[in-house]
């Protein structure tokens, strides 16, 4: 039924905890190329540079369409059911002081980010783009939540950076892993901060004719 176009363990575990077992297929999208094309389009059309909401939507769309185009007939059949096969693409970015922060990519960048973020608040945007494979119908939306960071010490920040966990996370943190102890609170959907908003996803799926509870895979076949 659902194909998750993401290698994020947080998104996968969020879906599984909600009773949904997706087929996972990771996209081959060049994210930098997608964002470069988006900025070039804005420049050509005389529009301001794209903000974080438009950027996460563009990346989520590119990932979903890429995976949908590469699914084999066997995979489509495996993921089909009520509502057909739907590919879900997601992307997240952190907005702090008007700047967009993606994945830091190194322990040094993690430490630098956290020294800037600690004790402050930022907005985490998660774009969602859905494609129904049978007919190409789509649905899209963005979940945005305000994250209030704690005041970890420099030693704690260094220890967290050394784990490798935050290097490939938007904004250099998680709330569902080791970084959770350094987050004071979240305004908005906490699942959206993890990277996939369950309420938003339910609404988008409904627009494509998929009932959320029909996706549940519960012990003993109970629904």
PDB file of C-alpha atoms in Angstrom:
ATOM      1  CA  UNK A   1       0.000   0.000   0.000  1.00  0.00           C
ATOM      2  CA  UNK A   2       2.617   2.529   1.118  1.00  0.00           C
ATOM      3  CA  UNK A   3       6.097   2.854  -0.346  1.00  0.00           C
ATOM      4  CA  UNK A   4       8.344   5.064   1.806  1.00  0.00           C
ATOM      5  CA  UNK A   5      10.851   6.886  -0.414  1.00  0.00           C
ATOM      6  CA  UNK A   6      13.276   7.499   2.441  1.00  0.00           C
ATOM      7  CA  UNK A   7      16.129   5.794   4.273  1.00  0.00           C
ATOM      8  CA  UNK A   8      15.328   7.688   7.488  1.00  0.00           C
ATOM      9  CA  UNK A   9      15.091   5.278  10.428  1.00  0.00           C
ATOM     10  CA  UNK A  10      13.002   7.865  12.297  1.00  0.00           C
ATOM     11  CA  UNK A  11      10.342   7.979   9.574  1.00  0.00           C
ATOM     12  CA  UNK A  12      10.240   4.198   9.308  1.00  0.00           C
ATOM     13  CA  UNK A  13       9.968   3.646  13.063  1.00  0.00           C
ATOM     14  CA  UNK A  14       7.266   6.346  13.304  1.00  0.00           C
ATOM     15  CA  UNK A  15       5.137   4.555  10.698  1.00  0.00           C
ATOM     16  CA  UNK A  16       5.721   1.158  12.299  1.00  0.00           C
ATOM     17  CA  UNK A  17       4.778   2.464  15.742  1.00  0.00           C
ATOM     18  CA  UNK A  18       1.551   3.781  14.166  1.00  0.00           C
ATOM     19  CA  UNK A  19       0.717   0.334  12.816  1.00  0.00           C
ATOM     20  CA  UNK A  20       1.849   0.897   9.232  1.00  0.00           C
ATOM     21  CA  UNK A  21       4.479  -1.358   7.631  1.00  0.00           C
ATOM     22  CA  UNK A  22       5.684   0.321   4.423  1.00  0.00           C
ATOM     23  CA  UNK A  23       7.812  -0.977   1.607  1.00  0.00           C
ATOM     24  CA  UNK A  24      11.041   1.058   1.764  1.00  0.00           C
ATOM     25  CA  UNK A  25      12.742   2.236  -1.410  1.00  0.00           C
ATOM     26  CA  UNK A  26      15.402   4.950  -1.262  1.00  0.00           C
ATOM     27  CA  UNK A  27      15.479   7.597  -3.985  1.00  0.00           C
ATOM     28  CA  UNK A  28      18.520   8.374  -6.124  1.00  0.00           C
ATOM     29  CA  UNK A  29      17.736  12.092  -6.304  1.00  0.00           C
ATOM     30  CA  UNK A  30      20.599  14.596  -6.315  1.00  0.00           C
ATOM     31  CA  UNK A  31      19.248  17.007  -3.692  1.00  0.00           C
ATOM     32  CA  UNK A  32      21.728  19.766  -4.513  1.00  0.00           C
ATOM     33  CA  UNK A  33      20.735  19.597  -8.187  1.00  0.00           C
ATOM     34  CA  UNK A  34      17.034  19.840  -7.313  1.00  0.00           C
ATOM     35  CA  UNK A  35      17.588  22.914  -5.154  1.00  0.00           C
ATOM     36  CA  UNK A  36      19.872  24.502  -7.756  1.00  0.00           C
ATOM     37  CA  UNK A  37      17.167  24.063 -10.410  1.00  0.00           C
ATOM     38  CA  UNK A  38      14.553  25.521  -8.054  1.00  0.00           C
ATOM     39  CA  UNK A  39      16.669  28.599  -7.336  1.00  0.00           C
ATOM     40  CA  UNK A  40      17.403  29.033 -11.043  1.00  0.00           C
ATOM     41  CA  UNK A  41      13.698  28.880 -11.853  1.00  0.00           C
ATOM     42  CA  UNK A  42      12.924  31.550  -9.266  1.00  0.00           C
ATOM     43  CA  UNK A  43      15.697  33.760 -10.619  1.00  0.00           C
ATOM     44  CA  UNK A  44      14.504  33.341 -14.190  1.00  0.00           C
ATOM     45  CA  UNK A  45      10.949  34.237 -13.203  1.00  0.00           C
ATOM     46  CA  UNK A  46      12.068  37.239 -11.150  1.00  0.00           C
ATOM     47  CA  UNK A  47      10.841  35.735  -7.884  1.00  0.00           C
ATOM     48  CA  UNK A  48      12.593  35.853  -4.499  1.00  0.00           C
ATOM     49  CA  UNK A  49      14.799  32.926  -3.544  1.00  0.00           C
ATOM     50  CA  UNK A  50      12.745  29.891  -2.471  1.00  0.00           C
ATOM     51  CA  UNK A  51      12.122  29.604   1.259  1.00  0.00           C
ATOM     52  CA  UNK A  52      12.398  26.428   3.343  1.00  0.00           C
ATOM     53  CA  UNK A  53       8.770  25.387   2.791  1.00  0.00           C
ATOM     54  CA  UNK A  54       9.159  25.430  -0.983  1.00  0.00           C
ATOM     55  CA  UNK A  55      12.534  23.714  -0.743  1.00  0.00           C
ATOM     56  CA  UNK A  56      11.327  20.776   1.342  1.00  0.00           C
ATOM     57  CA  UNK A  57       8.319  20.384  -0.936  1.00  0.00           C
ATOM     58  CA  UNK A  58      10.524  20.340  -4.035  1.00  0.00           C
ATOM     59  CA  UNK A  59      12.790  17.688  -2.530  1.00  0.00           C
ATOM     60  CA  UNK A  60       9.893  15.563  -1.248  1.00  0.00           C
ATOM     61  CA  UNK A  61       8.300  15.723  -4.701  1.00  0.00           C
ATOM     62  CA  UNK A  62      11.528  14.769  -6.481  1.00  0.00           C
ATOM     63  CA  UNK A  63      12.079  11.790  -4.176  1.00  0.00           C
ATOM     64  CA  UNK A  64       8.524  10.479  -4.503  1.00  0.00           C
ATOM     65  CA  UNK A  65       8.458  10.803  -8.296  1.00  0.00           C
ATOM     66  CA  UNK A  66      11.896   9.192  -8.609  1.00  0.00           C
ATOM     67  CA  UNK A  67      10.908   6.129  -6.591  1.00  0.00           C
ATOM     68  CA  UNK A  68       7.486   5.858  -8.261  1.00  0.00           C
ATOM     69  CA  UNK A  69       9.157   5.807 -11.678  1.00  0.00           C
ATOM     70  CA  UNK A  70      11.601   3.063 -10.681  1.00  0.00           C
ATOM     71  CA  UNK A  71       9.219   0.622  -8.981  1.00  0.00           C
ATOM     72  CA  UNK A  72       9.033  -2.759 -10.665  1.00  0.00           C
ATOM     73  CA  UNK A  73       5.639  -4.370 -11.428  1.00  0.00           C
ATOM     74  CA  UNK A  74       6.384  -6.881  -8.676  1.00  0.00           C
ATOM     75  CA  UNK A  75       6.998  -4.112  -6.135  1.00  0.00           C
ATOM     76  CA  UNK A  76       3.831  -2.289  -7.178  1.00  0.00           C
ATOM     77  CA  UNK A  77       1.875  -5.516  -6.733  1.00  0.00           C
ATOM     78  CA  UNK A  78       3.515  -6.092  -3.347  1.00  0.00           C
ATOM     79  CA  UNK A  79       2.523  -2.611  -2.156  1.00  0.00           C
ATOM     80  CA  UNK A  80      -0.978  -2.614  -3.657  1.00  0.00           C
ATOM     81  CA  UNK A  81      -4.236  -2.959  -1.779  1.00  0.00           C
ATOM     82  CA  UNK A  82      -7.146  -0.701  -0.891  1.00  0.00           C
ATOM     83  CA  UNK A  83      -6.425   2.613  -2.600  1.00  0.00           C
ATOM     84  CA  UNK A  84      -3.595   1.124  -4.669  1.00  0.00           C
ATOM     85  CA  UNK A  85       0.144   1.709  -4.304  1.00  0.00           C
ATOM     86  CA  UNK A  86       1.086   5.143  -2.932  1.00  0.00           C
ATOM     87  CA  UNK A  87       4.660   6.429  -2.762  1.00  0.00           C
ATOM     88  CA  UNK A  88       5.444   8.847   0.076  1.00  0.00           C
ATOM     89  CA  UNK A  89       8.397  11.213  -0.250  1.00  0.00           C
ATOM     90  CA  UNK A  90       9.556  13.456   2.603  1.00  0.00           C
ATOM     91  CA  UNK A  91      12.256  16.001   3.317  1.00  0.00           C
ATOM     92  CA  UNK A  92      13.055  18.163   6.333  1.00  0.00           C
ATOM     93  CA  UNK A  93      14.948  21.395   6.982  1.00  0.00           C
ATOM     94  CA  UNK A  94      15.494  23.549  10.042  1.00  0.00           C
ATOM     95  CA  UNK A  95      14.938  27.308   9.828  1.00  0.00           C
ATOM     96  CA  UNK A  96      16.929  29.403  12.295  1.00  0.00           C
ATOM     97  CA  UNK A  97      17.175  33.193  12.072  1.00  0.00           C
ATOM     98  CA  UNK A  98      15.828  33.048   8.526  1.00  0.00           C
ATOM     99  CA  UNK A  99      18.555  30.635   7.437  1.00  0.00           C
ATOM    100  CA  UNK A 100      17.890  27.101   6.232  1.00  0.00           C
ATOM    101  CA  UNK A 101      19.934  24.359   7.866  1.00  0.00           C
ATOM    102  CA  UNK A 102      20.050  20.887   6.346  1.00  0.00           C
ATOM    103  CA  UNK A 103      22.176  17.906   7.303  1.00  0.00           C
ATOM    104  CA  UNK A 104      25.505  18.939   8.875  1.00  0.00           C
ATOM    105  CA  UNK A 105      27.444  15.973   7.475  1.00  0.00           C
ATOM    106  CA  UNK A 106      30.318  16.007   9.971  1.00  0.00           C
ATOM    107  CA  UNK A 107      30.929  16.037  13.760  1.00  0.00           C
ATOM    108  CA  UNK A 108      32.570  19.444  13.439  1.00  0.00           C
ATOM    109  CA  UNK A 109      29.461  20.919  11.800  1.00  0.00           C
ATOM    110  CA  UNK A 110      27.265  19.274  14.443  1.00  0.00           C
ATOM    111  CA  UNK A 111      29.221  20.953  17.247  1.00  0.00           C
ATOM    112  CA  UNK A 112      29.139  24.285  15.423  1.00  0.00           C
ATOM    113  CA  UNK A 113      25.373  24.043  14.911  1.00  0.00           C
ATOM    114  CA  UNK A 114      24.641  23.125  18.501  1.00  0.00           C
ATOM    115  CA  UNK A 115      26.746  25.941  19.922  1.00  0.00           C
ATOM    116  CA  UNK A 116      24.544  28.249  17.860  1.00  0.00           C
ATOM    117  CA  UNK A 117      21.207  26.516  18.570  1.00  0.00           C
ATOM    118  CA  UNK A 118      21.372  25.741  22.272  1.00  0.00           C
ATOM    119  CA  UNK A 119      18.986  27.742  24.397  1.00  0.00           C
ATOM    120  CA  UNK A 120      17.153  28.996  21.323  1.00  0.00           C
ATOM    121  CA  UNK A 121      14.148  28.085  19.165  1.00  0.00           C
ATOM    122  CA  UNK A 122      13.870  27.188  15.489  1.00  0.00           C
ATOM    123  CA  UNK A 123      11.254  25.876  13.054  1.00  0.00           C
ATOM    124  CA  UNK A 124      11.515  22.398  11.578  1.00  0.00           C
ATOM    125  CA  UNK A 125       9.748  22.058   8.214  1.00  0.00           C
ATOM    126  CA  UNK A 126       8.908  18.604   6.823  1.00  0.00           C
ATOM    127  CA  UNK A 127       7.604  18.398   3.272  1.00  0.00           C
ATOM    128  CA  UNK A 128       5.373  15.502   2.177  1.00  0.00           C
ATOM    129  CA  UNK A 129       4.589  14.473  -1.387  1.00  0.00           C
ATOM    130  CA  UNK A 130       2.429  11.479  -2.305  1.00  0.00           C
ATOM    131  CA  UNK A 131       2.046   9.778  -5.682  1.00  0.00           C
ATOM    132  CA  UNK A 132      -0.600   7.165  -6.476  1.00  0.00           C
ATOM    133  CA  UNK A 133       1.241   4.920  -8.914  1.00  0.00           C
ATOM    134  CA  UNK A 134      -1.805   3.660 -10.804  1.00  0.00           C
ATOM    135  CA  UNK A 135      -2.817   7.038 -12.227  1.00  0.00           C
ATOM    136  CA  UNK A 136      -0.180   9.545 -11.113  1.00  0.00           C
ATOM    137  CA  UNK A 137      -2.542  11.403  -8.766  1.00  0.00           C
ATOM    138  CA  UNK A 138      -0.640  13.446  -6.176  1.00  0.00           C
ATOM    139  CA  UNK A 139      -1.113  15.144  -2.818  1.00  0.00           C
ATOM    140  CA  UNK A 140       1.273  17.396  -0.922  1.00  0.00           C
ATOM    141  CA  UNK A 141       1.657  19.341   2.302  1.00  0.00           C
ATOM    142  CA  UNK A 142       4.153  20.684   4.830  1.00  0.00           C
ATOM    143  CA  UNK A 143       4.256  20.171   8.583  1.00  0.00           C
ATOM    144  CA  UNK A 144       6.072  22.891  10.548  1.00  0.00           C
ATOM    145  CA  UNK A 145       6.864  22.793  14.260  1.00  0.00           C
ATOM    146  CA  UNK A 146       8.754  25.068  16.615  1.00  0.00           C
ATOM    147  CA  UNK A 147      11.601  23.319  18.434  1.00  0.00           C
ATOM    148  CA  UNK A 148      12.862  24.739  21.730  1.00  0.00           C
ATOM    149  CA  UNK A 149      16.428  23.601  22.371  1.00  0.00           C
ATOM    150  CA  UNK A 150      17.912  22.976  25.795  1.00  0.00           C
ATOM    151  CA  UNK A 151      21.316  24.089  27.082  1.00  0.00           C
ATOM    152  CA  UNK A 152      23.655  21.107  26.675  1.00  0.00           C
ATOM    153  CA  UNK A 153      27.222  21.666  27.817  1.00  0.00           C
ATOM    154  CA  UNK A 154      30.086  21.709  25.346  1.00  0.00           C
ATOM    155  CA  UNK A 155      31.094  18.274  26.624  1.00  0.00           C
ATOM    156  CA  UNK A 156      27.587  16.952  25.994  1.00  0.00           C
ATOM    157  CA  UNK A 157      27.555  18.469  22.529  1.00  0.00           C
ATOM    158  CA  UNK A 158      30.922  16.888  21.716  1.00  0.00           C
ATOM    159  CA  UNK A 159      29.726  13.504  22.988  1.00  0.00           C
ATOM    160  CA  UNK A 160      26.537  13.751  20.924  1.00  0.00           C
ATOM    161  CA  UNK A 161      28.451  14.746  17.804  1.00  0.00           C
ATOM    162  CA  UNK A 162      30.820  11.800  18.282  1.00  0.00           C
ATOM    163  CA  UNK A 163      27.930   9.302  18.141  1.00  0.00           C
ATOM    164  CA  UNK A 164      27.349  10.111  14.458  1.00  0.00           C
ATOM    165  CA  UNK A 165      23.571  10.212  14.968  1.00  0.00           C
ATOM    166  CA  UNK A 166      22.995  13.911  14.191  1.00  0.00           C
ATOM    167  CA  UNK A 167      25.280  14.134  11.150  1.00  0.00           C
ATOM    168  CA  UNK A 168      22.586  13.105   8.677  1.00  0.00           C
ATOM    169  CA  UNK A 169      19.601  14.691  10.407  1.00  0.00           C
ATOM    170  CA  UNK A 170      18.054  18.007   9.380  1.00  0.00           C
ATOM    171  CA  UNK A 171      19.239  20.620  11.849  1.00  0.00           C
ATOM    172  CA  UNK A 172      21.732  18.226  13.522  1.00  0.00           C
ATOM    173  CA  UNK A 173      19.319  16.738  16.031  1.00  0.00           C
ATOM    174  CA  UNK A 174      16.722  14.055  16.700  1.00  0.00           C
ATOM    175  CA  UNK A 175      13.888  14.057  19.201  1.00  0.00           C
ATOM    176  CA  UNK A 176      13.318  10.308  18.956  1.00  0.00           C
ATOM    177  CA  UNK A 177      16.894   9.254  19.680  1.00  0.00           C
ATOM    178  CA  UNK A 178      19.971  10.359  21.599  1.00  0.00           C
ATOM    179  CA  UNK A 179      19.216  14.021  20.924  1.00  0.00           C
ATOM    180  CA  UNK A 180      15.838  13.899  22.647  1.00  0.00           C
ATOM    181  CA  UNK A 181      17.338  14.812  26.012  1.00  0.00           C
ATOM    182  CA  UNK A 182      18.531  18.122  24.574  1.00  0.00           C
ATOM    183  CA  UNK A 183      15.101  19.234  23.313  1.00  0.00           C
ATOM    184  CA  UNK A 184      13.035  21.098  25.899  1.00  0.00           C
ATOM    185  CA  UNK A 185       9.714  21.140  24.014  1.00  0.00           C
ATOM    186  CA  UNK A 186       8.023  21.197  20.617  1.00  0.00           C
ATOM    187  CA  UNK A 187       5.128  23.346  19.444  1.00  0.00           C
ATOM    188  CA  UNK A 188       3.211  21.468  16.773  1.00  0.00           C
ATOM    189  CA  UNK A 189       3.188  17.847  15.652  1.00  0.00           C
ATOM    190  CA  UNK A 190       6.219  16.059  17.167  1.00  0.00           C
ATOM    191  CA  UNK A 191       6.023  13.404  14.437  1.00  0.00           C
ATOM    192  CA  UNK A 192       6.506  16.152  11.884  1.00  0.00           C
ATOM    193  CA  UNK A 193       9.711  17.104  13.698  1.00  0.00           C
ATOM    194  CA  UNK A 194      10.864  13.493  13.417  1.00  0.00           C
ATOM    195  CA  UNK A 195      10.302  13.848   9.683  1.00  0.00           C
ATOM    196  CA  UNK A 196       6.856  12.470   8.861  1.00  0.00           C
ATOM    197  CA  UNK A 197       3.627  13.957  10.228  1.00  0.00           C
ATOM    198  CA  UNK A 198       1.041  11.256  10.891  1.00  0.00           C
ATOM    199  CA  UNK A 199      -1.984  13.621  10.985  1.00  0.00           C
ATOM    200  CA  UNK A 200      -0.908  15.304   7.744  1.00  0.00           C
ATOM    201  CA  UNK A 201      -0.162  11.977   6.093  1.00  0.00           C
ATOM    202  CA  UNK A 202      -3.598  10.646   7.074  1.00  0.00           C
ATOM    203  CA  UNK A 203      -5.301  13.666   5.495  1.00  0.00           C
ATOM    204  CA  UNK A 204      -3.233  13.469   2.313  1.00  0.00           C
ATOM    205  CA  UNK A 205      -3.929   9.756   1.940  1.00  0.00           C
ATOM    206  CA  UNK A 206      -7.645  10.368   2.427  1.00  0.00           C
ATOM    207  CA  UNK A 207      -7.501  12.770  -0.516  1.00  0.00           C
ATOM    208  CA  UNK A 208      -6.170   9.886  -2.603  1.00  0.00           C
ATOM    209  CA  UNK A 209      -8.907   7.531  -1.463  1.00  0.00           C
ATOM    210  CA  UNK A 210      -6.896   5.677   1.185  1.00  0.00           C
ATOM    211  CA  UNK A 211      -8.364   5.175   4.670  1.00  0.00           C
ATOM    212  CA  UNK A 212      -5.677   5.327   7.363  1.00  0.00           C
ATOM    213  CA  UNK A 213      -7.038   2.482   9.470  1.00  0.00           C
ATOM    214  CA  UNK A 214      -6.989   0.172   6.441  1.00  0.00           C
ATOM    215  CA  UNK A 215      -3.198   0.473   6.520  1.00  0.00           C
ATOM    216  CA  UNK A 216      -2.857  -0.927  10.016  1.00  0.00           C
ATOM    217  CA  UNK A 217      -0.946  -4.161  10.306  1.00  0.00           C
ATOM    218  CA  UNK A 218      -1.709  -5.356  13.800  1.00  0.00           C
ATOM    219  CA  UNK A 219      -0.851  -8.594  15.646  1.00  0.00           C
ATOM    220  CA  UNK A 220      -3.245 -11.399  14.808  1.00  0.00           C
ATOM    221  CA  UNK A 221      -4.690  -9.434  11.905  1.00  0.00           C
ATOM    222  CA  UNK A 222      -6.765  -7.301  14.287  1.00  0.00           C
ATOM    223  CA  UNK A 223      -7.963  -3.927  12.942  1.00  0.00           C
TER     224      UNK A 223
END
